[in-house]
Short mmCIF file of C-alpha atoms in Angstrom, two decimals:
data_model
loop_
_atom_site.label_atom_id
_atom_site.label_comp_id
_atom_site.label_asym_id
_atom_site.label_seq_id
_atom_site.Cartn_x
_atom_site.Cartn_y
_atom_site.Cartn_z
CA UNK A 3 33.77 -118.48 -94.62
CA UNK A 4 33.33 -120.61 -97.71
CA UNK A 5 33.03 -124.09 -96.21
CA UNK A 6 35.43 -126.14 -98.35
CA UNK A 7 34.02 -129.44 -99.61
CA UNK A 8 30.40 -128.70 -98.69
CA UNK A 9 27.62 -127.95 -101.19
CA UNK A 10 26.89 -124.27 -101.89
CA UNK A 11 23.23 -123.11 -101.87
CA UNK A 12 21.35 -124.52 -104.83
CA UNK A 13 19.03 -121.52 -104.90
CA UNK A 14 19.24 -117.88 -103.85
CA UNK A 15 15.64 -117.91 -102.65
CA UNK A 16 15.56 -121.13 -100.61
CA UNK A 17 18.12 -122.27 -98.08
CA UNK A 18 16.62 -125.47 -96.76
CA UNK A 19 18.86 -128.38 -95.73
CA UNK A 20 22.04 -126.37 -96.24
CA UNK A 21 25.45 -127.93 -95.58
CA UNK A 22 27.53 -124.79 -95.05
CA UNK A 23 27.12 -123.27 -91.59
CA UNK A 24 26.80 -119.74 -92.97
CA UNK A 25 23.67 -120.73 -94.88
CA UNK A 26 22.38 -122.78 -91.98
CA UNK A 27 22.38 -119.43 -90.15
CA UNK A 28 20.56 -117.80 -93.09
CA UNK A 29 17.95 -120.57 -93.10
CA UNK A 30 17.38 -120.19 -89.36
CA UNK A 31 17.10 -116.39 -89.59
CA UNK A 32 14.60 -116.70 -92.44
CA UNK A 33 12.49 -119.10 -90.35
CA UNK A 34 12.65 -116.60 -87.48
CA UNK A 35 11.37 -113.86 -89.77
CA UNK A 36 14.61 -111.88 -89.45
CA UNK A 37 15.58 -112.19 -93.14
CA UNK A 38 13.30 -111.62 -96.11
CA UNK A 39 15.79 -112.26 -98.89
CA UNK A 40 19.51 -112.53 -99.45
CA UNK A 41 21.71 -111.28 -102.27
CA UNK A 42 24.57 -113.67 -102.98
CA UNK A 43 26.61 -110.77 -104.40
CA UNK A 44 27.83 -110.08 -100.86
CA UNK A 45 28.93 -113.67 -100.24
CA UNK A 46 32.53 -113.17 -101.33
CA UNK A 47 34.25 -115.93 -99.37
CA UNK A 48 36.48 -118.54 -100.98
CA UNK A 49 38.71 -121.32 -99.74
CA UNK A 50 42.30 -120.58 -98.81
CA UNK A 51 42.02 -116.79 -98.58
CA UNK A 52 44.61 -114.84 -96.62
CA UNK A 53 43.68 -111.80 -94.56
CA UNK A 54 46.25 -110.16 -96.77
CA UNK A 55 47.97 -106.80 -96.86
CA UNK A 56 47.80 -103.70 -99.08
CA UNK A 57 49.81 -105.43 -101.80
CA UNK A 58 47.56 -108.51 -101.68
CA UNK A 59 44.57 -106.32 -102.54
CA UNK A 60 46.04 -105.93 -106.02
CA UNK A 61 46.57 -109.67 -106.57
CA UNK A 62 43.97 -111.41 -108.77
CA UNK A 63 42.77 -115.00 -108.29
CA UNK A 64 44.59 -117.76 -110.17
CA UNK A 65 41.42 -118.63 -112.08
CA UNK A 66 38.94 -115.93 -113.12
CA UNK A 67 35.52 -116.08 -114.72
CA UNK A 68 36.98 -114.85 -118.00
CA UNK A 69 39.32 -117.83 -118.46
CA UNK A 70 37.15 -120.79 -117.40
CA UNK A 71 35.34 -123.24 -119.65
CA UNK A 72 32.01 -123.23 -117.81
CA UNK A 73 31.09 -119.81 -116.41
CA UNK A 74 27.86 -120.99 -114.75
CA UNK A 75 29.74 -123.72 -112.91
CA UNK A 76 32.38 -121.18 -111.90
CA UNK A 77 29.75 -118.81 -110.49
CA UNK A 78 28.43 -121.60 -108.29
CA UNK A 79 31.66 -123.29 -107.19
CA UNK A 80 34.41 -120.67 -107.57
CA UNK A 81 34.98 -120.64 -103.79
CA UNK A 82 36.11 -124.28 -103.95
CA UNK A 83 39.30 -123.35 -105.78
CA UNK A 84 42.03 -122.95 -103.14
CA UNK A 85 43.53 -119.50 -103.58
CA UNK A 86 45.00 -116.93 -101.22
CA UNK A 87 43.56 -114.15 -103.32
CA UNK A 88 41.26 -112.27 -103.36
CA UNK A 89 42.28 -111.62 -99.76
CA UNK A 90 39.78 -111.25 -96.91
CA UNK A 91 40.53 -107.51 -96.77
CA UNK A 92 39.64 -107.25 -100.47
CA UNK A 93 36.40 -109.12 -99.82
CA UNK A 94 35.62 -106.71 -97.00
CA UNK A 95 36.30 -103.63 -99.13
CA UNK A 96 34.07 -105.08 -101.86
CA UNK A 97 30.97 -105.24 -99.66
CA UNK A 98 28.23 -102.91 -100.88
CA UNK A 99 26.59 -100.37 -98.57
CA UNK A 100 28.38 -101.62 -95.48
CA UNK A 101 26.38 -99.29 -93.22
CA UNK A 102 23.21 -101.26 -94.07
CA UNK A 103 24.66 -104.64 -93.04
CA UNK A 104 23.14 -106.05 -89.84
CA UNK A 105 25.24 -109.19 -89.35
CA UNK A 106 28.79 -109.89 -90.49
CA UNK A 107 30.48 -113.26 -89.97
CA UNK A 108 34.18 -113.40 -90.74
CA UNK A 109 37.48 -115.02 -89.91
CA UNK A 110 40.99 -115.33 -91.31
CA UNK A 111 44.59 -115.74 -90.30
CA UNK A 112 45.89 -119.33 -90.56
CA UNK A 113 46.45 -118.98 -94.31
CA UNK A 114 48.68 -115.97 -93.56
CA UNK A 115 50.94 -118.10 -91.38
CA UNK A 116 53.62 -119.04 -93.90
CA UNK A 117 56.97 -120.46 -92.90
CA UNK A 118 59.79 -118.58 -94.53
CA UNK A 119 62.50 -119.14 -91.91
CA UNK A 120 65.19 -121.71 -92.52
CA UNK A 121 64.46 -125.26 -91.43
CA UNK A 122 67.00 -127.34 -89.56
CA UNK A 123 67.82 -130.64 -91.24
CA UNK A 124 68.58 -132.14 -87.85
CA UNK A 125 65.22 -131.37 -86.23
CA UNK A 126 62.97 -129.87 -88.92
CA UNK A 127 59.63 -130.32 -87.17
CA UNK A 128 60.62 -128.63 -83.91
CA UNK A 129 62.40 -125.73 -85.57
CA UNK A 130 59.64 -125.13 -88.07
CA UNK A 131 56.97 -125.45 -85.38
CA UNK A 132 58.57 -122.76 -83.25
CA UNK A 133 58.81 -120.55 -86.33
CA UNK A 134 55.10 -121.14 -86.94
CA UNK A 135 54.23 -120.06 -83.40
CA UNK A 136 56.20 -116.85 -83.86
CA UNK A 137 54.45 -116.24 -87.18
CA UNK A 138 51.05 -116.72 -85.52
CA UNK A 139 51.95 -113.95 -83.08
CA UNK A 140 53.01 -111.61 -85.89
CA UNK A 141 49.90 -112.34 -87.99
CA UNK A 142 47.69 -111.70 -84.95
CA UNK A 143 49.42 -108.46 -84.00
CA UNK A 144 49.52 -107.03 -87.52
CA UNK A 145 46.87 -108.60 -89.73
CA UNK A 146 44.11 -109.77 -87.42
CA UNK A 147 44.13 -106.45 -85.58
CA UNK A 148 43.88 -104.58 -88.89
CA UNK A 149 41.08 -106.84 -90.13
CA UNK A 150 39.00 -106.19 -87.01
CA UNK A 151 39.44 -102.44 -87.35
CA UNK A 152 38.52 -102.49 -91.07
CA UNK A 153 35.50 -104.71 -90.42
CA UNK A 154 34.06 -102.23 -87.93
CA UNK A 155 34.76 -99.28 -90.24
CA UNK A 156 33.13 -101.04 -93.18
CA UNK A 157 30.08 -102.25 -91.23
CA UNK A 158 29.59 -99.67 -88.46
CA UNK A 159 26.10 -100.88 -87.50
CA UNK A 160 26.52 -104.64 -87.79
CA UNK A 161 26.71 -107.37 -85.20
CA UNK A 162 30.19 -108.66 -86.07
CA UNK A 163 31.20 -112.16 -85.03
CA UNK A 164 34.67 -113.57 -85.63
CA UNK A 165 34.65 -117.36 -85.74
CA UNK A 166 37.48 -119.36 -84.21
CA UNK A 167 39.30 -122.39 -85.58
CA UNK A 168 39.84 -125.97 -84.45
CA UNK A 169 42.52 -128.65 -84.02
CA UNK A 170 42.91 -130.45 -87.35
CA UNK A 171 45.09 -133.09 -85.70
CA UNK A 172 45.25 -134.11 -82.06
CA UNK A 173 46.54 -136.92 -79.83
CA UNK A 174 43.15 -138.55 -80.43
CA UNK A 175 43.87 -138.90 -84.17
CA UNK A 176 44.42 -142.62 -83.82
CA UNK A 177 42.28 -144.03 -86.63
CA UNK A 178 44.71 -143.52 -89.53
CA UNK A 179 43.91 -146.37 -91.95
CA UNK A 180 46.65 -148.77 -92.85
CA UNK A 181 48.14 -148.14 -96.26
CA UNK A 182 47.48 -144.39 -96.16
CA UNK A 183 50.41 -142.34 -97.40
CA UNK A 184 50.76 -139.76 -94.61
CA UNK A 185 52.58 -137.26 -96.80
CA UNK A 186 49.81 -137.40 -99.41
CA UNK A 187 47.14 -137.23 -96.72
CA UNK A 188 48.56 -134.13 -95.00
CA UNK A 189 49.93 -132.18 -97.96
CA UNK A 190 46.53 -130.69 -98.98
CA UNK A 191 46.17 -129.19 -95.52
CA UNK A 192 49.03 -126.74 -95.99
CA UNK A 193 49.20 -123.93 -95.04
CA UNK A 194 46.29 -124.33 -92.59
CA UNK A 195 48.39 -126.73 -90.53
CA UNK A 196 51.82 -125.29 -91.06
CA UNK A 197 52.94 -126.79 -87.78
CA UNK A 198 53.75 -129.70 -90.07
CA UNK A 199 56.21 -127.55 -91.97
CA UNK A 200 59.42 -129.43 -92.62
CA UNK A 201 57.86 -132.90 -92.79
CA UNK A 202 58.47 -132.92 -96.53
CA UNK A 203 62.12 -133.55 -95.65
CA UNK A 204 61.17 -136.80 -93.92
CA UNK A 205 60.54 -140.21 -95.39
CA UNK A 206 57.27 -142.03 -94.75
CA UNK A 207 58.67 -144.37 -92.08
CA UNK A 208 60.38 -141.56 -90.18
CA UNK A 209 57.27 -139.40 -90.47
CA UNK A 210 55.12 -142.10 -88.86
CA UNK A 211 57.58 -142.28 -85.98
CA UNK A 212 57.08 -138.55 -85.48
CA UNK A 213 53.26 -138.71 -85.48
CA UNK A 214 52.79 -138.54 -81.68
CA UNK A 215 54.75 -135.31 -81.60
CA UNK A 216 53.00 -133.90 -84.68
CA UNK A 217 49.55 -134.68 -83.27
CA UNK A 218 50.42 -132.94 -80.00
CA UNK A 219 51.63 -129.94 -81.96
CA UNK A 220 48.29 -129.86 -83.78
CA UNK A 221 46.56 -128.92 -80.54
CA UNK A 222 49.31 -126.49 -79.53
CA UNK A 223 49.09 -124.75 -82.90
CA UNK A 224 45.30 -124.40 -82.60
CA UNK A 225 45.44 -123.12 -79.04
CA UNK A 226 48.12 -120.56 -79.89
CA UNK A 227 45.86 -119.19 -82.64
CA UNK A 228 42.89 -119.22 -80.26
CA UNK A 229 44.73 -117.30 -77.54
CA UNK A 230 46.42 -114.75 -79.84
CA UNK A 231 43.41 -114.01 -82.04
CA UNK A 232 41.17 -113.82 -78.96
CA UNK A 233 43.61 -111.34 -77.46
CA UNK A 234 43.32 -109.10 -80.54
CA UNK A 235 39.52 -109.07 -80.26
CA UNK A 236 39.85 -108.05 -76.60
CA UNK A 237 42.34 -105.29 -77.45
CA UNK A 238 40.06 -103.98 -80.19
CA UNK A 239 37.07 -103.91 -77.86
CA UNK A 240 39.04 -102.17 -75.12
CA UNK A 241 40.36 -99.47 -77.46
CA UNK A 242 37.36 -98.91 -79.72
CA UNK A 243 35.12 -95.88 -79.64
CA UNK A 244 32.40 -96.69 -77.07
CA UNK A 245 29.79 -95.50 -79.59
CA UNK A 246 30.70 -98.33 -81.97
CA UNK A 247 29.74 -101.91 -81.24
CA UNK A 248 32.13 -104.61 -80.05
CA UNK A 249 33.35 -107.51 -82.12
CA UNK A 250 32.28 -110.81 -80.59
CA UNK A 251 34.03 -114.14 -80.76
CA UNK A 252 32.52 -117.54 -81.51
CA UNK A 253 34.71 -120.55 -80.74
CA UNK A 254 34.25 -123.77 -82.66
CA UNK A 255 34.42 -125.84 -79.45
CA UNK A 256 35.84 -128.77 -81.41
CA UNK A 257 37.59 -131.06 -78.96
CA UNK A 258 40.56 -133.33 -79.59
CA UNK A 259 38.10 -136.14 -80.31
CA UNK A 260 36.71 -134.10 -83.25
CA UNK A 261 40.03 -133.83 -85.14
CA UNK A 262 40.89 -135.84 -88.24
CA UNK A 263 41.06 -139.62 -87.71
CA UNK A 264 39.54 -139.25 -84.21
CA UNK A 265 36.46 -141.12 -82.99
CA UNK A 266 34.06 -138.18 -83.35
CA UNK A 267 35.62 -136.69 -86.49
CA UNK A 268 34.30 -133.23 -87.44
CA UNK A 269 37.24 -132.48 -89.75
CA UNK A 270 37.48 -134.20 -93.13
CA UNK A 271 40.37 -136.60 -93.56
CA UNK A 272 41.60 -138.31 -96.71
CA UNK A 273 39.18 -140.94 -98.04
CA UNK A 274 36.39 -139.15 -96.09
CA UNK A 275 35.29 -136.66 -98.74
CA UNK A 276 32.26 -134.85 -97.23
CA UNK A 277 30.57 -134.40 -100.61
CA UNK A 278 32.05 -136.04 -103.76
CA UNK A 279 29.55 -134.06 -105.84
CA UNK A 280 31.33 -130.88 -104.80
CA UNK A 281 34.80 -132.35 -105.31
CA UNK A 282 34.00 -133.28 -108.92
CA UNK A 283 33.43 -129.61 -109.73
CA UNK A 284 36.56 -128.52 -107.88
CA UNK A 285 38.66 -131.11 -109.73
CA UNK A 286 37.42 -129.70 -113.05
CA UNK A 287 38.90 -126.34 -112.09
CA UNK A 288 42.07 -127.98 -110.74
CA UNK A 289 42.62 -129.53 -114.18
CA UNK A 290 42.25 -126.13 -115.84
CA UNK A 291 44.86 -124.79 -113.43
CA UNK A 292 47.11 -127.85 -113.83
CA UNK A 293 47.09 -128.06 -110.05
CA UNK A 294 48.30 -131.09 -108.13
CA UNK A 295 47.01 -133.17 -105.24
CA UNK A 296 46.60 -130.12 -103.00
CA UNK A 297 43.77 -128.76 -105.15
CA UNK A 298 42.08 -132.09 -105.85
CA UNK A 299 41.90 -133.02 -102.16
CA UNK A 300 41.39 -129.53 -100.76
CA UNK A 301 38.56 -130.70 -98.50
CA UNK A 302 41.12 -132.33 -96.19
CA UNK A 303 41.46 -130.46 -92.90
CA UNK A 304 38.14 -128.58 -93.26
CA UNK A 305 34.96 -129.12 -91.21
CA UNK A 306 32.64 -131.83 -92.53
CA UNK A 307 28.83 -131.77 -92.21
CA UNK A 308 29.02 -132.55 -88.50
CA UNK A 309 31.59 -129.81 -88.05
CA UNK A 310 29.41 -127.31 -89.91
CA UNK A 311 26.49 -128.23 -87.65
CA UNK A 312 28.69 -127.60 -84.61
CA UNK A 313 29.62 -124.13 -85.91
CA UNK A 314 25.95 -123.41 -86.59
CA UNK A 315 24.93 -124.31 -83.04
CA UNK A 316 27.59 -122.11 -81.48
CA UNK A 317 26.84 -119.15 -83.77
CA UNK A 318 23.10 -119.51 -83.21
CA UNK A 319 23.60 -119.22 -79.44
CA UNK A 320 25.59 -116.02 -79.78
CA UNK A 321 23.31 -114.42 -82.35
CA UNK A 322 20.25 -115.21 -80.23
CA UNK A 323 21.87 -113.39 -77.31
CA UNK A 324 22.17 -110.30 -79.52
CA UNK A 325 18.72 -110.52 -81.11
CA UNK A 326 17.10 -110.86 -77.67
CA UNK A 327 19.54 -108.74 -75.70
CA UNK A 328 18.80 -108.57 -72.00
CA UNK A 329 21.08 -107.02 -69.40
CA UNK A 330 19.34 -109.05 -66.70
CA UNK A 331 20.09 -112.31 -68.57
CA UNK A 332 23.72 -111.26 -68.94
CA UNK A 333 24.04 -110.67 -65.20
CA UNK A 334 22.32 -113.99 -64.48
CA UNK A 335 24.63 -115.87 -66.84
CA UNK A 336 27.85 -114.16 -65.79
CA UNK A 337 27.14 -114.39 -62.07
CA UNK A 338 23.66 -114.68 -60.48
CA UNK A 339 24.84 -112.48 -57.59
CA UNK A 340 25.42 -109.52 -59.93
CA UNK A 341 22.59 -106.99 -60.08
CA UNK A 342 24.24 -103.84 -61.47
CA UNK A 343 27.13 -102.67 -63.61
CA UNK A 344 28.74 -101.16 -60.51
CA UNK A 345 28.83 -104.51 -58.72
CA UNK A 346 30.01 -106.22 -61.91
CA UNK A 347 32.90 -103.79 -62.23
CA UNK A 348 33.86 -104.20 -58.59
CA UNK A 349 33.87 -108.00 -58.72
CA UNK A 350 35.21 -108.53 -62.25
CA UNK A 351 37.42 -105.55 -63.00
CA UNK A 352 38.73 -107.10 -66.22
CA UNK A 353 35.28 -107.06 -67.89
CA UNK A 354 34.80 -103.79 -69.84
CA UNK A 355 31.47 -102.09 -69.14
CA UNK A 356 31.78 -99.12 -71.52
CA UNK A 357 29.35 -100.89 -73.87
CA UNK A 358 26.50 -103.08 -72.67
CA UNK A 359 26.75 -105.32 -75.71
CA UNK A 360 30.41 -105.81 -74.93
CA UNK A 361 29.28 -107.95 -71.99
CA UNK A 362 28.28 -110.59 -74.51
CA UNK A 363 31.96 -111.35 -75.06
CA UNK A 364 31.91 -112.77 -71.50
CA UNK A 365 28.60 -114.59 -71.74
CA UNK A 366 30.74 -117.73 -71.52
CA UNK A 367 34.44 -118.26 -70.95
CA UNK A 368 36.19 -119.93 -73.86
CA UNK A 369 39.92 -119.53 -73.20
CA UNK A 370 42.31 -118.77 -70.37
CA UNK A 371 45.85 -117.78 -71.33
CA UNK A 372 48.88 -117.27 -69.12
CA UNK A 373 51.98 -115.47 -70.33
CA UNK A 374 54.82 -116.66 -68.14
CA UNK A 375 58.29 -115.14 -67.91
CA UNK A 376 60.82 -116.62 -65.56
CA UNK A 377 64.10 -115.11 -64.43
CA UNK A 378 66.36 -117.76 -62.85
CA UNK A 379 69.31 -117.13 -60.60
CA UNK A 380 72.74 -117.05 -62.21
CA UNK A 381 73.49 -120.73 -61.71
CA UNK A 382 70.08 -121.95 -62.85
CA UNK A 383 70.63 -123.12 -66.40
CA UNK A 384 68.30 -123.61 -69.39
CA UNK A 385 67.62 -127.25 -68.49
CA UNK A 386 66.40 -126.23 -65.05
CA UNK A 387 64.11 -123.69 -66.66
CA UNK A 388 62.65 -126.36 -68.95
CA UNK A 389 62.04 -128.66 -65.99
CA UNK A 390 60.45 -125.83 -64.07
CA UNK A 391 58.05 -124.83 -66.84
CA UNK A 392 57.00 -128.45 -67.34
CA UNK A 393 55.87 -128.71 -63.71
CA UNK A 394 53.87 -125.47 -63.37
CA UNK A 395 50.18 -126.10 -62.74
CA UNK A 396 47.28 -123.67 -62.33
CA UNK A 397 44.01 -123.98 -60.41
CA UNK A 398 41.23 -121.47 -61.11
CA UNK A 399 38.59 -123.15 -59.02
CA UNK A 400 38.14 -126.54 -60.64
CA UNK A 401 41.37 -128.34 -59.78
CA UNK A 402 44.98 -128.15 -60.89
CA UNK A 403 45.65 -128.31 -64.60
CA UNK A 404 48.84 -128.12 -66.60
CA UNK A 405 48.14 -125.72 -69.43
CA UNK A 406 49.30 -126.48 -72.97
CA UNK A 407 51.87 -124.16 -74.42
CA UNK A 408 55.28 -123.20 -75.74
CA UNK A 409 57.73 -120.36 -75.27
CA UNK A 410 56.14 -119.00 -72.12
CA UNK A 411 52.53 -118.84 -73.37
CA UNK A 412 50.14 -121.38 -71.87
CA UNK A 413 46.53 -121.93 -72.88
CA UNK A 414 43.49 -123.63 -71.39
CA UNK A 415 40.61 -124.03 -73.83
CA UNK A 416 37.19 -124.26 -72.15
CA UNK A 417 34.71 -126.28 -74.16
CA UNK A 418 31.82 -126.45 -71.72
CA UNK A 419 30.41 -122.87 -71.79
CA UNK A 420 31.80 -122.28 -68.30
CA UNK A 421 30.62 -119.10 -66.59
CA UNK A 422 32.85 -116.35 -65.25
CA UNK A 423 31.69 -117.03 -61.70
CA UNK A 424 33.47 -120.40 -61.94
CA UNK A 425 36.66 -118.40 -61.28
CA UNK A 426 37.01 -119.00 -57.55
CA UNK A 427 40.69 -118.38 -56.89
CA UNK A 428 44.11 -118.61 -58.47
CA UNK A 429 46.66 -121.14 -57.31
CA UNK A 430 50.08 -121.72 -58.84
CA UNK A 431 52.25 -124.64 -57.89
CA UNK A 432 55.42 -126.26 -59.15
CA UNK A 433 57.51 -129.20 -58.06
CA UNK A 434 60.70 -128.92 -56.09
CA UNK A 435 63.05 -130.16 -58.80
CA UNK A 436 66.26 -132.09 -58.34
CA UNK A 437 68.64 -133.01 -61.14
CA UNK A 438 71.78 -135.08 -61.58
CA UNK A 439 73.67 -131.86 -62.09
CA UNK A 440 72.51 -130.22 -58.90
CA UNK A 441 70.85 -131.94 -55.97
CA UNK A 442 69.54 -128.59 -54.83
CA UNK A 443 65.81 -127.98 -55.17
CA UNK A 444 64.69 -124.90 -57.04
CA UNK A 445 64.24 -122.78 -53.96
CA UNK A 446 66.53 -119.96 -55.05
CA UNK A 447 65.82 -116.34 -55.84
CA UNK A 448 63.67 -116.74 -58.90
CA UNK A 449 61.35 -114.04 -60.20
CA UNK A 450 58.20 -115.25 -61.89
CA UNK A 451 55.89 -112.91 -63.80
CA UNK A 452 52.43 -114.13 -64.79
CA UNK A 453 49.99 -112.23 -66.99
CA UNK A 454 46.57 -113.89 -66.99
CA UNK A 455 43.96 -113.35 -69.69
CA UNK A 456 40.32 -114.43 -69.67
CA UNK A 457 38.81 -114.48 -73.19
CA UNK A 458 41.79 -112.37 -74.20
CA UNK A 459 41.16 -109.67 -71.56
CA UNK A 460 43.86 -109.15 -68.94
CA UNK A 461 42.79 -110.39 -65.55
CA UNK A 462 45.95 -109.50 -63.67
CA UNK A 463 49.70 -109.21 -63.81
CA UNK A 464 51.56 -110.80 -60.92
CA UNK A 465 55.21 -110.81 -59.99
CA UNK A 466 56.34 -113.51 -57.59
CA UNK A 467 59.61 -114.50 -55.97
CA UNK A 468 60.62 -117.66 -54.15
CA UNK A 469 59.40 -116.07 -50.90
CA UNK A 470 55.89 -115.81 -52.36
CA UNK A 471 55.52 -119.61 -52.23
CA UNK A 472 54.91 -121.94 -49.34
CA UNK A 473 55.97 -125.58 -49.25
CA UNK A 474 53.26 -128.21 -49.48
CA UNK A 475 54.80 -131.66 -49.67
CA UNK A 476 56.65 -132.01 -52.98
CA UNK A 477 55.30 -128.69 -54.25
CA UNK A 478 55.80 -124.98 -53.84
CA UNK A 479 52.39 -123.26 -53.85
CA UNK A 480 51.15 -119.69 -54.15
CA UNK A 481 47.50 -118.71 -53.84
CA UNK A 482 45.46 -115.56 -54.48
CA UNK A 483 41.73 -115.02 -54.09
CA UNK A 484 40.39 -114.39 -57.59
CA UNK A 485 38.92 -111.05 -56.50
CA UNK A 486 42.37 -109.59 -55.82
CA UNK A 487 43.31 -108.24 -59.26
CA UNK A 488 46.12 -105.99 -58.10
CA UNK A 489 49.68 -106.90 -58.99
CA UNK A 490 51.51 -108.61 -56.18
CA UNK A 491 55.24 -108.32 -55.67
CA UNK A 492 56.66 -110.37 -52.81
#
């Protein structure tokens, strides 16, 4: 991770007062006596990189050392130049002596989410947003999965941590200054926030009228990436050779209040350049490339100094767990009543125990995802289905919540390091719905299939019918003790 807009290390021997979270980690490890020296030749990150594919490995960067005016400046700031190449897979293949690497931090994926489908002129944001969600799923299934596999092959002995992303915009993004051109302010964020795809067809006034919807989609886009990429890490860990280590996940834990233009901003917005001294160097390269506003303002949508500090704190926690690995501490954190792997497996069947270090991926819960498919009766039309989905609520032990989501995938992001033993039960409820078209409540022969994932790992798959639910006032409710992980068909 490059850390767009933040100052690179000024020295390869001293990493004090670093801005980028990667080098905050290096500084901490040096102070702990875990690192003697670092060779910057293996720091290959740069802003805007795609995970890429086999063809991307052959694509050179837009600006190389051979065709720049100031080679020393290039060596220090080359990562500031937004470019999809060299791809993350190329960076990985370029690491030297991968078997000697002890710690590998990586991420990737949002830059691969490009919108190529046609955009409706009547409702460009909605159509393009749905296309973006589908593209997230494809990038996760094809590219993220491949990246994880290649990372473990390249660095067979390393602690590998994949860092998550954050909502760049949210419903809390309410501090947009007057006079700011929204198109100019958001354009540099592409493609990292491609949920905005299609807004270029809108005028400024119309765009501002769409902001509430766009800000809501910012969170939905982030949570879809979180759930899908987390799922790929879980699948990798479940399928990997038990002799090789797991890949661990580190969420950013940015909340909606940390998005651009929110009260506790951790993401740089226009006019809030995190380090103008860095931008001046980037702009020099932008001029050589004849790039436009996107390059000059590339810091927009990336974590600022406070955001980098947040990443550092979360990574530090997870690395400390690995450096001071204790099975007893894992049991105590997961559930104080657990005293052996046998009891752990009996109580939490979804947690893999083939590798002790794999337990670290459950040290805290960070995301719950529910894949929901719903088969209505013949007369139940699409509008009824929409109404139904919008009233489904889930309770895992801390009260009913309506999960955020689209197209049958619902996500609850947990930002408080909640433990697995907080899972007390599972309750599902939905309202008895009446419409002008049909005064009949939805009490017909529906079939509801729920697949629940905790940190990407499948908790259970449940099939329910109308007879599975009992009536409680205005709601239909179904409940299952959380320990019952077997599929239920009623």
